PDB file of C-alpha atoms in Angstrom:
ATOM      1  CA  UNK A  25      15.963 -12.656   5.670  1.00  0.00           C
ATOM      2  CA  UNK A  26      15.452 -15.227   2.837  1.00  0.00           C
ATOM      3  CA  UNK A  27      15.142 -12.745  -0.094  1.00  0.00           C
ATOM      4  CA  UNK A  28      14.341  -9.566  -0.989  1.00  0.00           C
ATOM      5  CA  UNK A  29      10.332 -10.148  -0.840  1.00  0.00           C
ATOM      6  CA  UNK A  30      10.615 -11.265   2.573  1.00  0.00           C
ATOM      7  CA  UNK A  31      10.955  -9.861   6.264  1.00  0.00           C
ATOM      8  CA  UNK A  32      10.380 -11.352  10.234  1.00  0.00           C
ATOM      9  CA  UNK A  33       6.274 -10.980   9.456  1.00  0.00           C
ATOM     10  CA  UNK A  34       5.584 -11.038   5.698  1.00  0.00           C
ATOM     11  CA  UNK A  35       6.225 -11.640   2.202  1.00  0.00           C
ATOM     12  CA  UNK A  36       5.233  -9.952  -0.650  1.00  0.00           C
ATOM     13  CA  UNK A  37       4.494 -12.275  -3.410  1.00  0.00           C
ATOM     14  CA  UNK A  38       2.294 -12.118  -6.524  1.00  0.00           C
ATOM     15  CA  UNK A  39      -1.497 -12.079  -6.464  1.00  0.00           C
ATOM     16  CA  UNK A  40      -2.641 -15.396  -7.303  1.00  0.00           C
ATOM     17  CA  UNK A  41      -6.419 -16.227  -8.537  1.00  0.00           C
ATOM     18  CA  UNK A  42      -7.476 -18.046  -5.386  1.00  0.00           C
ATOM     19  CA  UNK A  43      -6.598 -14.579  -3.813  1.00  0.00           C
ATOM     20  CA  UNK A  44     -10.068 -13.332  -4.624  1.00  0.00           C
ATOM     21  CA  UNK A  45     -11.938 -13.999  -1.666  1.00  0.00           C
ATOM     22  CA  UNK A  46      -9.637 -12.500   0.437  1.00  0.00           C
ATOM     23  CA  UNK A  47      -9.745  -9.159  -1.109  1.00  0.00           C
ATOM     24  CA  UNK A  48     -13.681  -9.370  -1.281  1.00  0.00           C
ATOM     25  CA  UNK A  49     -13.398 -10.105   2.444  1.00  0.00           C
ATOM     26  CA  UNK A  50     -11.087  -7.041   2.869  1.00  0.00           C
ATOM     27  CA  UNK A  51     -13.320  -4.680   0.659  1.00  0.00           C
ATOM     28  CA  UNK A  52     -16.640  -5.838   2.887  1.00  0.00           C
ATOM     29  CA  UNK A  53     -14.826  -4.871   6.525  1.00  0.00           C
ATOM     30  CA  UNK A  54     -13.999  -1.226   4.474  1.00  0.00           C
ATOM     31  CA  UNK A  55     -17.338  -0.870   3.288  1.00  0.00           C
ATOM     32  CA  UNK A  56     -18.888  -1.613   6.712  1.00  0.00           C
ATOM     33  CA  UNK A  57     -16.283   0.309   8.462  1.00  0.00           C
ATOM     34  CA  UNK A  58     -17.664   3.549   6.820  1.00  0.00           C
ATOM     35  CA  UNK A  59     -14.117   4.390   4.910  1.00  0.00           C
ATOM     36  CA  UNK A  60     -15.534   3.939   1.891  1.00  0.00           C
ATOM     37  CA  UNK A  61     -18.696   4.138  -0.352  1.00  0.00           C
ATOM     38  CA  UNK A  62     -18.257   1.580  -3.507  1.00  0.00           C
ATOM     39  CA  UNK A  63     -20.529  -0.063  -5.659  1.00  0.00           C
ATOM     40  CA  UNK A  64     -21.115  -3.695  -4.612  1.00  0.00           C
ATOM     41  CA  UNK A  65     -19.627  -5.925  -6.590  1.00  0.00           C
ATOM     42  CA  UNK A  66     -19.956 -10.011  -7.487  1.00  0.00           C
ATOM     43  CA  UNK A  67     -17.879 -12.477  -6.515  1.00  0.00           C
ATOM     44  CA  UNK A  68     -17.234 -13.096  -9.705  1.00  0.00           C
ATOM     45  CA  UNK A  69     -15.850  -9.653 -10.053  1.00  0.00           C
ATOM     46  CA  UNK A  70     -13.526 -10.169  -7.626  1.00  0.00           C
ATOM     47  CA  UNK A  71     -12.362 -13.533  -9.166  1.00  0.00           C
ATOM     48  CA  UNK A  72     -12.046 -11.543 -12.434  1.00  0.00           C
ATOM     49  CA  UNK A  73     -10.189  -9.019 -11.171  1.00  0.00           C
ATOM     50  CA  UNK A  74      -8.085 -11.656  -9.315  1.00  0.00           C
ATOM     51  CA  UNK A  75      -7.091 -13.666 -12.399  1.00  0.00           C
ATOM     52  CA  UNK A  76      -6.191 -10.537 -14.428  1.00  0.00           C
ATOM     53  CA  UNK A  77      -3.678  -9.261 -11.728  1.00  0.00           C
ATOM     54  CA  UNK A  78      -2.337 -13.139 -11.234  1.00  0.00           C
ATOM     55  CA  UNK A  79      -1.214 -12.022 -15.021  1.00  0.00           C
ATOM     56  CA  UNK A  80      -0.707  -8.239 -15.374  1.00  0.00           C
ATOM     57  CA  UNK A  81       2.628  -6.982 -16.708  1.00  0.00           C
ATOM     58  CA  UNK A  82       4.408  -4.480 -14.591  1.00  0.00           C
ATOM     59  CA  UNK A  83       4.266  -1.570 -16.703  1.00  0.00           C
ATOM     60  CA  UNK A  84       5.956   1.690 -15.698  1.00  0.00           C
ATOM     61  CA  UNK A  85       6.876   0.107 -12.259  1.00  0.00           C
ATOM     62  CA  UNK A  86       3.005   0.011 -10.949  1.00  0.00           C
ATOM     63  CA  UNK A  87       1.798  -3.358  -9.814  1.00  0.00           C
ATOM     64  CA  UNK A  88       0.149  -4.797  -6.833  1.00  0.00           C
ATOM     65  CA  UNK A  89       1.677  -7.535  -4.321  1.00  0.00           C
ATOM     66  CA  UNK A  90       0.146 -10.047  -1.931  1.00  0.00           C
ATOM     67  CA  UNK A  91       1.173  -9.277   1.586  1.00  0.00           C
ATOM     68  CA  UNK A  92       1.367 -12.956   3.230  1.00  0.00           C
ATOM     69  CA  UNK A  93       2.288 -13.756   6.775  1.00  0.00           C
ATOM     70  CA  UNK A  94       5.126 -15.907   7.249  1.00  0.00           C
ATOM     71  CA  UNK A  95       3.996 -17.292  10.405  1.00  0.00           C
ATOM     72  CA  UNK A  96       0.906 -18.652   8.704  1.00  0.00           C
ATOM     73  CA  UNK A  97       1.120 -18.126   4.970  1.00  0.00           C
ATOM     74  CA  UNK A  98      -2.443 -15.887   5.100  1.00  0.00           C
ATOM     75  CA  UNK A  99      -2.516 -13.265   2.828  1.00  0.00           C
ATOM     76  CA  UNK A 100      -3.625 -10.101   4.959  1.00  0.00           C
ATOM     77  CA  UNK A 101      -3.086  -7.549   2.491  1.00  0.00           C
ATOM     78  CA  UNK A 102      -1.706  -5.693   0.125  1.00  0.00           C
ATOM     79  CA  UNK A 103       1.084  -2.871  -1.166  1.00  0.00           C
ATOM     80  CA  UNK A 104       1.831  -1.643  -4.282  1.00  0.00           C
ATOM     81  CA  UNK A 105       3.015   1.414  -6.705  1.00  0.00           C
ATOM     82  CA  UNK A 106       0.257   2.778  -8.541  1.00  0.00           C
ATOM     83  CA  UNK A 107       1.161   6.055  -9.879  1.00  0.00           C
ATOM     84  CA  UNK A 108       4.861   7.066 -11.325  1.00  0.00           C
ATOM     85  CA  UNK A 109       7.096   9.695 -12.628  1.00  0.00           C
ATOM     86  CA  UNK A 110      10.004   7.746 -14.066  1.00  0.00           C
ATOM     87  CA  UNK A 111      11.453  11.250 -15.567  1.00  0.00           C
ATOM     88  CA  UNK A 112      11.543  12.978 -11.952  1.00  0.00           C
ATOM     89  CA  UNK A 113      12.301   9.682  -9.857  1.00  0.00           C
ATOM     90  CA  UNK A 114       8.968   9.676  -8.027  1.00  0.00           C
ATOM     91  CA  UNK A 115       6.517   6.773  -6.842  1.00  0.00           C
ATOM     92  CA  UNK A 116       3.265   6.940  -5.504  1.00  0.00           C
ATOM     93  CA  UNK A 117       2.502   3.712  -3.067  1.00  0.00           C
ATOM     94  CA  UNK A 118      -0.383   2.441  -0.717  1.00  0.00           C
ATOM     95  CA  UNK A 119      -0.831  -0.480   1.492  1.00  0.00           C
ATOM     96  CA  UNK A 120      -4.044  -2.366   2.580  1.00  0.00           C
ATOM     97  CA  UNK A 121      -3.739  -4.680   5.354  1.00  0.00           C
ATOM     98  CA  UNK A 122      -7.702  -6.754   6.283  1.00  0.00           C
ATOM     99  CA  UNK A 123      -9.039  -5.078   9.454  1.00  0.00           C
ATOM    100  CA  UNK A 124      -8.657  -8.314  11.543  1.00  0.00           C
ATOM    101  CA  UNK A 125      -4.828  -8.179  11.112  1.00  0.00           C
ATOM    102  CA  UNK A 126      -4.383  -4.723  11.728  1.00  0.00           C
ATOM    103  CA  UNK A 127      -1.770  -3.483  14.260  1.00  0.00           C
ATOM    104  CA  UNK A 128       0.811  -6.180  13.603  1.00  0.00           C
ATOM    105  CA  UNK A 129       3.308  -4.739  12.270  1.00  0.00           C
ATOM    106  CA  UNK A 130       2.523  -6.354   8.657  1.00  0.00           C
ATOM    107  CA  UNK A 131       1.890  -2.689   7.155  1.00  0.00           C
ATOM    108  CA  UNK A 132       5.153  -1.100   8.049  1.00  0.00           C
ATOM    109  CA  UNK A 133       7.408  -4.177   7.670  1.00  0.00           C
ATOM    110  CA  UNK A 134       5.786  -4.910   3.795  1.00  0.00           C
ATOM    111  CA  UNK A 135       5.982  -0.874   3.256  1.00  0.00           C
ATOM    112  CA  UNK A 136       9.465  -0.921   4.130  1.00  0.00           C
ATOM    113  CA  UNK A 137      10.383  -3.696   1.466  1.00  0.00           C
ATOM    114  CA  UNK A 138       8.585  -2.605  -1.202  1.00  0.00           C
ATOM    115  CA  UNK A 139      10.497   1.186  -0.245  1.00  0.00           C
ATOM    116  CA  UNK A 140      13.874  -0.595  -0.407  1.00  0.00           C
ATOM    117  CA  UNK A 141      12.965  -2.240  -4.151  1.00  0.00           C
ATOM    118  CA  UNK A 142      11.741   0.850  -5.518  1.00  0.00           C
ATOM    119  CA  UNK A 143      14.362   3.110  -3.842  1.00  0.00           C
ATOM    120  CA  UNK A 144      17.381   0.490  -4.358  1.00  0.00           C
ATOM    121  CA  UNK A 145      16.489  -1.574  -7.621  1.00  0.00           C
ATOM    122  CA  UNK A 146      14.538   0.352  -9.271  1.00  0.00           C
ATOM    123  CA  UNK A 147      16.483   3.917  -8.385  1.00  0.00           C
ATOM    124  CA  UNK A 148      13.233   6.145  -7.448  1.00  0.00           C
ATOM    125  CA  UNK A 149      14.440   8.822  -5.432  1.00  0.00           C
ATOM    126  CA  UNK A 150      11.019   9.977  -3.749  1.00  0.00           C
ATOM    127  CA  UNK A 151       7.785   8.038  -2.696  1.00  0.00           C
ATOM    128  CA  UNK A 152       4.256   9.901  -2.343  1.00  0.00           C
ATOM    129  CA  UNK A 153       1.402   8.783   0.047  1.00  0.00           C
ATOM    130  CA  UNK A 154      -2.152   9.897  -0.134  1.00  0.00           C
ATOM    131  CA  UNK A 155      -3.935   9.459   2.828  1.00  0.00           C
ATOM    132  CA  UNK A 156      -7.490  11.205   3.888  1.00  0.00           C
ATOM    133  CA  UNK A 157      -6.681  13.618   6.566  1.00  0.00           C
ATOM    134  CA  UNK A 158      -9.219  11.667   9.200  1.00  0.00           C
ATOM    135  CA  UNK A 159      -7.287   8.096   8.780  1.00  0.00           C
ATOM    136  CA  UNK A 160      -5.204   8.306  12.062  1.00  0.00           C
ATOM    137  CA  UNK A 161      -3.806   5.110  11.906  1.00  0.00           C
ATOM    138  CA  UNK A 162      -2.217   5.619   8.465  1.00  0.00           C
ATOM    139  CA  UNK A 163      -0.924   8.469   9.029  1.00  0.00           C
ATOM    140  CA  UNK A 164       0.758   7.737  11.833  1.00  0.00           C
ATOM    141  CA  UNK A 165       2.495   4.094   9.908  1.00  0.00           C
ATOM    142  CA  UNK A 166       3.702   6.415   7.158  1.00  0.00           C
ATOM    143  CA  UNK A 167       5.486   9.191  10.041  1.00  0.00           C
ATOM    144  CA  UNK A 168       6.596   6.209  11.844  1.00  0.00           C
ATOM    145  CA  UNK A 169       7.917   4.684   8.727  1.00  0.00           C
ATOM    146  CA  UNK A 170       9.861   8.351   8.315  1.00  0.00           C
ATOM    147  CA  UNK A 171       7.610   9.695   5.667  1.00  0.00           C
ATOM    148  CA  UNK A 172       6.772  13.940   5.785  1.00  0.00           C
ATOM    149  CA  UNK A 173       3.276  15.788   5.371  1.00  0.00           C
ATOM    150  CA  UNK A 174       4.119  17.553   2.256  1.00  0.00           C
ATOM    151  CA  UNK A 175       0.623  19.320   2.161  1.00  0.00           C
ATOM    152  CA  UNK A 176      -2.827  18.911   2.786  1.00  0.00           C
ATOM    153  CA  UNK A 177      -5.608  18.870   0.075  1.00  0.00           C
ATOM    154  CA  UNK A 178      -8.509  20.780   1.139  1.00  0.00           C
ATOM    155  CA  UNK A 179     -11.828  18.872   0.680  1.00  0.00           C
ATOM    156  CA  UNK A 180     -10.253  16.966  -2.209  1.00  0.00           C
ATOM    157  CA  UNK A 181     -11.829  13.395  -1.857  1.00  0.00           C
ATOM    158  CA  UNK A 182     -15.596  13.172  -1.720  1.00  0.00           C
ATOM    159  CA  UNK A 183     -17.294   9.593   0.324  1.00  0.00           C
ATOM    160  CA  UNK A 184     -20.011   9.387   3.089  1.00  0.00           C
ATOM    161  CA  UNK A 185     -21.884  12.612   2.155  1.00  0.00           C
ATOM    162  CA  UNK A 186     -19.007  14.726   2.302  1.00  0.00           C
ATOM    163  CA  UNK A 187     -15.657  16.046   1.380  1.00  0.00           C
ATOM    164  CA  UNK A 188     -12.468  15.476   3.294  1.00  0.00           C
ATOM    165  CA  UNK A 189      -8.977  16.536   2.834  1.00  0.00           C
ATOM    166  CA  UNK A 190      -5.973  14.621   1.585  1.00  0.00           C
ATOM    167  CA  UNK A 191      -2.764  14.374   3.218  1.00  0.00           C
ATOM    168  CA  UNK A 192       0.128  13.881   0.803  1.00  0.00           C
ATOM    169  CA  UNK A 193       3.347  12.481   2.497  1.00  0.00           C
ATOM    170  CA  UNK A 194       7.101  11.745   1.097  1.00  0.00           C
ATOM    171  CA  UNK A 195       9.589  10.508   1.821  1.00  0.00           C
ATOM    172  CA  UNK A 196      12.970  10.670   0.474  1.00  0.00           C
ATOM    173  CA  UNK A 197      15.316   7.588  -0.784  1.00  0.00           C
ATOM    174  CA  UNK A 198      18.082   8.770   1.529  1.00  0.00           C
ATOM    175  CA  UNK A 199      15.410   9.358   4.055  1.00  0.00           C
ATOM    176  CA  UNK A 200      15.139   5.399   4.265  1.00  0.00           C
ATOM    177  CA  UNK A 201      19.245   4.849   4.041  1.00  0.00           C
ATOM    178  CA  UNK A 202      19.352   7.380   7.089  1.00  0.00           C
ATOM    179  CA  UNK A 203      16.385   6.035   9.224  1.00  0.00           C
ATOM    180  CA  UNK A 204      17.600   2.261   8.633  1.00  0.00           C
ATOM    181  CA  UNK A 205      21.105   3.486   9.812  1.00  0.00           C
ATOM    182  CA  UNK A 206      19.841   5.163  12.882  1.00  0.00           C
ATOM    183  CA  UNK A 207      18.187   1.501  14.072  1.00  0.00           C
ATOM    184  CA  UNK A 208      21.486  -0.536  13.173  1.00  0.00           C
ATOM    185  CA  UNK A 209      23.242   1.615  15.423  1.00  0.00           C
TER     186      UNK A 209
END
């Protein structure tokens, strides 16, 4: 591994301006998959919103990074921290990878680098996953990746007509020490 940012699939790097089409391209295969119900929004939105991460200060540890391929240098998604408790030690994370790269194995392998920055540099002690309860796939990266269903949200998030529950997982900074352990052995 060359640094910290990078594994055997990806690297996380900063979102650059350029960037923009590829996360209007990733918000279009969402919108037309059903998961979601957004406003449209202009390409010049997205370039916006592009140039102002490309620039945004990481501010209580929440921030957004490009997930690139290594093989090809195509950005395919993204991860980030969005939500913290600095007091208690606690993170809340997600990860977006563009439908036509799905199942590769970028999701878990840029989840697991941004879990070993947060849990190793920046000392978090727990990270917190929200997932809608009907998202199979994510749910089972984050078990996979050792994470626990804390609880369940009952009709919490409302899209498509209707409500649906949220699945809250965590997963423990020793819970990554162990788990990495276990598949050095």
């Amino acid at each position: 591994m060359a640094s910290s940012w990078t594994g055997h699939r990806v690297r996380l790097r900063a979102v650059e301006p350029e960037d923009w089409t590829a996360f209007m391209r990733f918000a279009d295969a969402e919108a037309r998959r059903g998961s979601r119900l957004d406003l449209p929004r202009s390409a010049e939105d997205y370039r916006a919103w592009a140039k102002q991460q490309a620039v945004a200060e990481c501010t209580d540890d929440r921030f957004r990074l490009a997930v690139e391929a290594t093989a090809t240098g195509e950005l395919v998604g993204a991860v980030g921290s969005h939500r913290t408790g600095p007091r208690s030690g606690w993170f809340e994370c997600d990860v977006t990878i563009g439908a036509e790269h799905r199942r590769e194995g970028y999701a878990a392998e840029a989840m697991t680098l941004l879990l070993r920055f947060m849990f190793a540099e920046r000392r978090y002690h727990k990270c917190l996953a929200a997932i809608v309860a009907h998202n199979e796939a994510s749910l089972a990266l984050f078990r996979r990746l050792g994470f626990t269903e804390e609880g369940r949200l009952r009709e919490h998030v409302f899209f498509a007509g209707r409500h649906h529950d949220l699945v809250m997982m965590g997963m423990l900074a020793n819970e990554l020490d162990q788990r990495n352990t276990k598949s050095q052995a």
